[in-house]
Coordinates of C-alpha atoms in Angstrom, one line a residue:
M1 CA 16.6 5.1 1.7
R2 CA 17.1 1.5 0.5
S3 CA 14.0 -0.4 -0.8
F4 CA 12.8 -3.4 -2.6
G5 CA 9.5 -4.7 -3.8
V6 CA 8.1 -8.0 -4.9
T7 CA 4.7 -9.3 -6.1
D8 CA 3.3 -12.8 -6.7
V9 CA 0.1 -14.1 -8.1
G10 CA -0.3 -16.5 -5.1
K11 CA -1.6 -20.1 -5.2
K12 CA -5.3 -19.6 -5.9
R13 CA -5.5 -16.8 -8.4
K14 CA -4.8 -16.9 -12.2
I15 CA -4.3 -13.1 -12.6
N16 CA -2.1 -10.8 -10.5
Q17 CA -4.2 -7.7 -9.8
D18 CA -1.6 -6.3 -7.4
Y19 CA 0.8 -3.6 -8.7
L20 CA 3.7 -1.8 -7.0
F21 CA 6.3 0.9 -7.5
F22 CA 9.4 1.8 -5.5
S23 CA 12.2 4.3 -6.1
D24 CA 14.8 5.6 -3.7
Q25 CA 15.6 8.4 -6.2
P26 CA 13.5 11.5 -6.8
V27 CA 10.3 11.1 -8.7
G28 CA 9.2 14.6 -9.7
C29 CA 8.0 16.3 -6.5
F30 CA 8.9 13.4 -4.2
P31 CA 12.5 12.7 -3.1
N32 CA 11.6 9.0 -3.1
L33 CA 8.3 7.1 -3.6
Y34 CA 6.8 3.7 -2.6
I35 CA 3.3 2.5 -3.7
V36 CA 1.2 -0.7 -3.5
A37 CA -2.2 -1.1 -5.2
D38 CA -4.6 -4.0 -5.1
G39 CA -7.1 -4.0 -8.0
M40 CA -10.6 -5.3 -8.0
G41 CA -13.1 -6.1 -10.7
G42 CA -13.6 -8.7 -13.5
H43 CA -11.1 -10.6 -15.6
K44 CA -9.4 -7.6 -17.0
A45 CA -10.6 -4.8 -14.8
G46 CA -8.7 -5.4 -11.5
D47 CA -5.2 -5.5 -13.0
K48 CA -6.1 -2.6 -15.3
A49 CA -7.2 -0.5 -12.3
S50 CA -4.1 -1.1 -10.2
S51 CA -1.6 -0.8 -12.9
Y52 CA -3.2 2.3 -14.4
A53 CA -3.5 4.0 -11.0
V54 CA 0.1 3.4 -10.0
T55 CA 1.6 4.2 -13.4
R56 CA -0.4 7.3 -13.9
F57 CA 0.3 8.5 -10.3
V58 CA 4.0 8.2 -11.0
E59 CA 3.7 9.8 -14.4
L60 CA 1.9 12.8 -13.0
S61 CA 4.3 13.1 -10.1
R62 CA 7.2 13.6 -12.5
K63 CA 5.4 16.7 -13.9
M64 CA 4.5 18.3 -10.5
G65 CA 6.6 21.0 -8.9
E66 CA 7.8 21.1 -5.3
M67 CA 5.0 21.2 -2.7
H68 CA 4.1 19.6 0.6
P69 CA 3.9 15.8 0.2
F70 CA 0.3 15.6 1.4
V71 CA -0.8 18.4 -0.9
A72 CA 0.9 16.7 -3.9
M73 CA -0.6 13.3 -3.0
E74 CA -4.1 14.7 -2.7
K75 CA -3.9 16.5 -6.0
L76 CA -2.4 13.5 -7.8
I77 CA -4.8 10.9 -6.4
A78 CA -7.8 13.0 -7.2
Q79 CA -6.8 13.2 -10.9
V80 CA -6.0 9.4 -10.9
N81 CA -9.4 8.6 -9.4
E82 CA -11.2 10.8 -11.9
E83 CA -9.4 9.0 -14.8
V84 CA -10.0 5.5 -13.5
F85 CA -13.7 6.3 -12.8
K86 CA -14.1 7.6 -16.4
I87 CA -12.5 4.5 -17.9
S88 CA -14.7 2.3 -15.8
N89 CA -17.8 4.1 -16.9
Q90 CA -16.9 4.4 -20.6
Q91 CA -15.4 1.1 -21.4
E92 CA -17.6 -2.0 -20.8
E93 CA -14.7 -4.4 -20.3
Y94 CA -13.5 -2.3 -17.4
S95 CA -16.9 -1.6 -15.8
G96 CA -16.9 -1.7 -12.1
M97 CA -13.1 -1.7 -11.7
G98 CA -11.4 -0.1 -8.7
T99 CA -8.2 -0.4 -6.7
T100 CA -6.8 0.2 -3.2
F101 CA -3.8 2.4 -3.0
V102 CA -1.2 3.1 -0.4
A103 CA 1.7 5.5 -1.1
A104 CA 4.6 6.8 1.0
T105 CA 7.5 9.2 0.7
V106 CA 10.2 10.1 3.2
V107 CA 11.1 13.7 3.5
D108 CA 13.4 15.2 6.2
D109 CA 13.2 12.0 8.3
V110 CA 9.4 11.9 8.3
V111 CA 7.3 9.2 6.5
Y112 CA 4.3 10.8 4.7
T113 CA 1.6 8.2 3.9
M114 CA -1.7 8.2 2.0
N115 CA -4.1 5.3 1.7
I116 CA -7.4 4.3 0.2
G117 CA -8.8 0.8 0.9
D118 CA -7.2 -2.0 2.9
S119 CA -3.6 -2.0 1.5
R120 CA -1.5 -1.0 4.5
L121 CA 1.7 0.7 5.7
Y122 CA 3.5 -0.7 8.7
F123 CA 6.3 1.0 10.6
Y124 CA 9.1 -1.0 12.3
D125 CA 11.0 1.1 14.8
G126 CA 13.7 -1.5 15.6
E127 CA 11.8 -3.1 18.4
S128 CA 8.2 -3.5 17.4
I129 CA 5.8 -3.1 14.4
R130 CA 2.7 -1.1 14.2
Q131 CA 0.1 -0.5 11.5
I132 CA 0.1 3.2 10.6
T133 CA -2.8 3.3 8.0
M134 CA -6.4 2.4 8.8
D135 CA -8.3 0.0 6.6
H136 CA -11.3 1.3 4.7
S137 CA -13.3 -1.8 5.1
L138 CA -16.7 -2.7 6.5
V139 CA -15.2 -4.9 9.2
E140 CA -12.7 -2.3 10.4
E141 CA -15.4 0.3 10.6
L142 CA -17.4 -2.0 12.8
V143 CA -14.3 -2.5 15.0
R144 CA -13.7 1.3 15.3
A145 CA -17.4 1.8 16.1
G146 CA -17.1 -0.7 18.9
Q147 CA -19.6 -3.1 17.3
L148 CA -17.1 -5.8 16.7
E149 CA -14.1 -7.1 18.6
P150 CA -10.7 -6.9 16.9
E151 CA -10.2 -10.7 17.3
E152 CA -13.6 -11.3 15.6
S153 CA -12.5 -9.3 12.6
K154 CA -9.7 -11.6 11.6
N155 CA -11.9 -14.3 10.1
H156 CA -15.1 -12.3 9.6
P157 CA -17.1 -13.4 6.4
Q158 CA -17.3 -9.8 5.3
K159 CA -13.7 -9.0 5.8
N160 CA -13.0 -8.2 2.2
I161 CA -15.8 -5.7 1.7
I162 CA -14.0 -2.4 0.9
T163 CA -15.7 0.9 1.7
R164 CA -13.3 3.2 -0.2
A165 CA -11.4 2.5 -3.5
I166 CA -10.0 4.5 -6.4
G167 CA -12.3 4.5 -9.4
V168 CA -15.5 3.4 -7.7
Y169 CA -16.9 6.9 -7.0
E170 CA -16.4 10.2 -8.8
N171 CA -15.1 11.7 -5.6
M172 CA -12.9 9.8 -3.2
K173 CA -11.3 10.9 0.1
P174 CA -7.9 9.4 1.1
D175 CA -6.5 9.4 4.6
F176 CA -3.1 10.8 5.5
F177 CA -0.6 9.8 8.2
K178 CA 2.9 10.8 9.1
V179 CA 5.5 9.2 11.4
P180 CA 9.1 10.2 12.2
I181 CA 11.8 7.7 11.0
K182 CA 15.4 7.2 12.1
K183 CA 18.3 5.4 10.6
N184 CA 17.8 1.6 10.1
Q185 CA 14.1 1.8 10.8
K186 CA 11.8 0.4 8.2
I187 CA 8.4 0.8 6.5
L188 CA 6.4 -2.0 4.9
L189 CA 3.7 -1.4 2.3
C190 CA 1.6 -4.4 1.4
S191 CA -1.7 -5.6 -0.1
D192 CA -4.1 -7.8 2.0
G193 CA -2.6 -10.8 0.3
L194 CA 0.2 -10.4 2.9
S195 CA -1.7 -9.0 5.9
N196 CA -4.5 -11.6 5.7
M197 CA -2.0 -14.4 5.6
V198 CA 0.8 -13.3 8.0
D199 CA 0.1 -11.8 11.4
D200 CA 1.8 -8.8 12.9
E201 CA 4.0 -11.0 15.2
M202 CA 5.5 -12.8 12.2
L203 CA 5.9 -9.6 10.2
E204 CA 7.7 -8.1 13.2
R205 CA 10.0 -11.1 13.4
I206 CA 10.8 -10.8 9.7
L207 CA 11.6 -7.1 9.9
S208 CA 13.7 -7.5 13.0
S209 CA 16.3 -9.4 10.9
E210 CA 19.4 -7.5 9.7
E211 CA 19.1 -9.1 6.2
S212 CA 18.9 -6.9 3.1
V213 CA 15.6 -5.3 2.2
E214 CA 15.6 -7.7 -0.9
K215 CA 15.7 -10.7 1.4
L216 CA 13.1 -9.3 3.8
A217 CA 10.6 -8.7 1.0
E218 CA 11.1 -12.2 -0.3
N219 CA 10.7 -13.6 3.2
C220 CA 7.3 -11.8 3.5
K221 CA 6.2 -13.2 0.2
E222 CA 7.3 -16.7 1.1
E223 CA 5.5 -16.6 4.4
A224 CA 2.2 -15.5 2.7
L225 CA 2.6 -18.4 0.3
F226 CA 3.4 -20.8 3.1
F227 CA 0.2 -19.9 5.0
G228 CA -2.0 -20.4 2.0
G229 CA -1.3 -17.7 -0.6
T230 CA -5.0 -17.4 -1.3
D231 CA -4.7 -13.9 -2.8
N232 CA -2.2 -11.9 -4.9
I233 CA 0.7 -10.7 -2.8
A234 CA 2.5 -7.3 -3.0
V235 CA 5.3 -6.1 -0.7
V236 CA 7.5 -3.1 -0.6
I237 CA 10.0 -2.6 2.2
A238 CA 12.1 0.6 2.6
Q239 CA 14.7 1.2 5.2
M240 CA 16.3 4.5 6.3
D241 CA 20.0 4.2 5.4
D242 CA 22.9 4.8 7.8
R243 CA 23.0 8.5 6.9
G244 CA 19.8 8.9 8.7
C245 CA 18.4 11.2 6.0
A246 CA 16.1 10.5 3.1
Q247 CA 17.4 13.2 0.9

């Protein structure tokens, strides 16, 4: 795998509450690891939630023995959620904090993904892009229930209401997805600071380029800024290398 990540405070916010991690090398029980988190809360709480969740997830991963990626992710995120929830309830300055979380690892040519909240993972197969994760948001739940049309969801006034996040409840249930990946295909992990600003058509156009993953990630960030940059932006792009094997 070849990867790169970039984050930006955007044009409207004073604090960057997005946090990311990417490694093409083994991280404990994972042969590679990619994460994006988007914090929420007060002045200090949002950036604390996202940075703590990502850093702690990586730290705990390094101590975990080999097991199925989904089993490992579920165990790790349960502990991280418990810790963030405890901090939120015991320290007034972090009261009410939470964070979205999307993580992926590629094992034997399969992308294993876990998500909580509305940070996303997209898959680009060389021809088209598709969203793999499902947002845990009020609007997306209304769309899935058939109570709202997809087109109506894009500018809905309640678009940013999240129904699941790390640290908000004592128990939290992530979703899991997997998709096969071949050489030169790409995955994109991002916060809503990208997905709310840049539509799928533009993301597909960016990922179709043969430029380096570093340049592609920068291009995503620049497009989000160009279209308003109203939120923090976090982007991680990983591409299967020419060997066609993640390990």
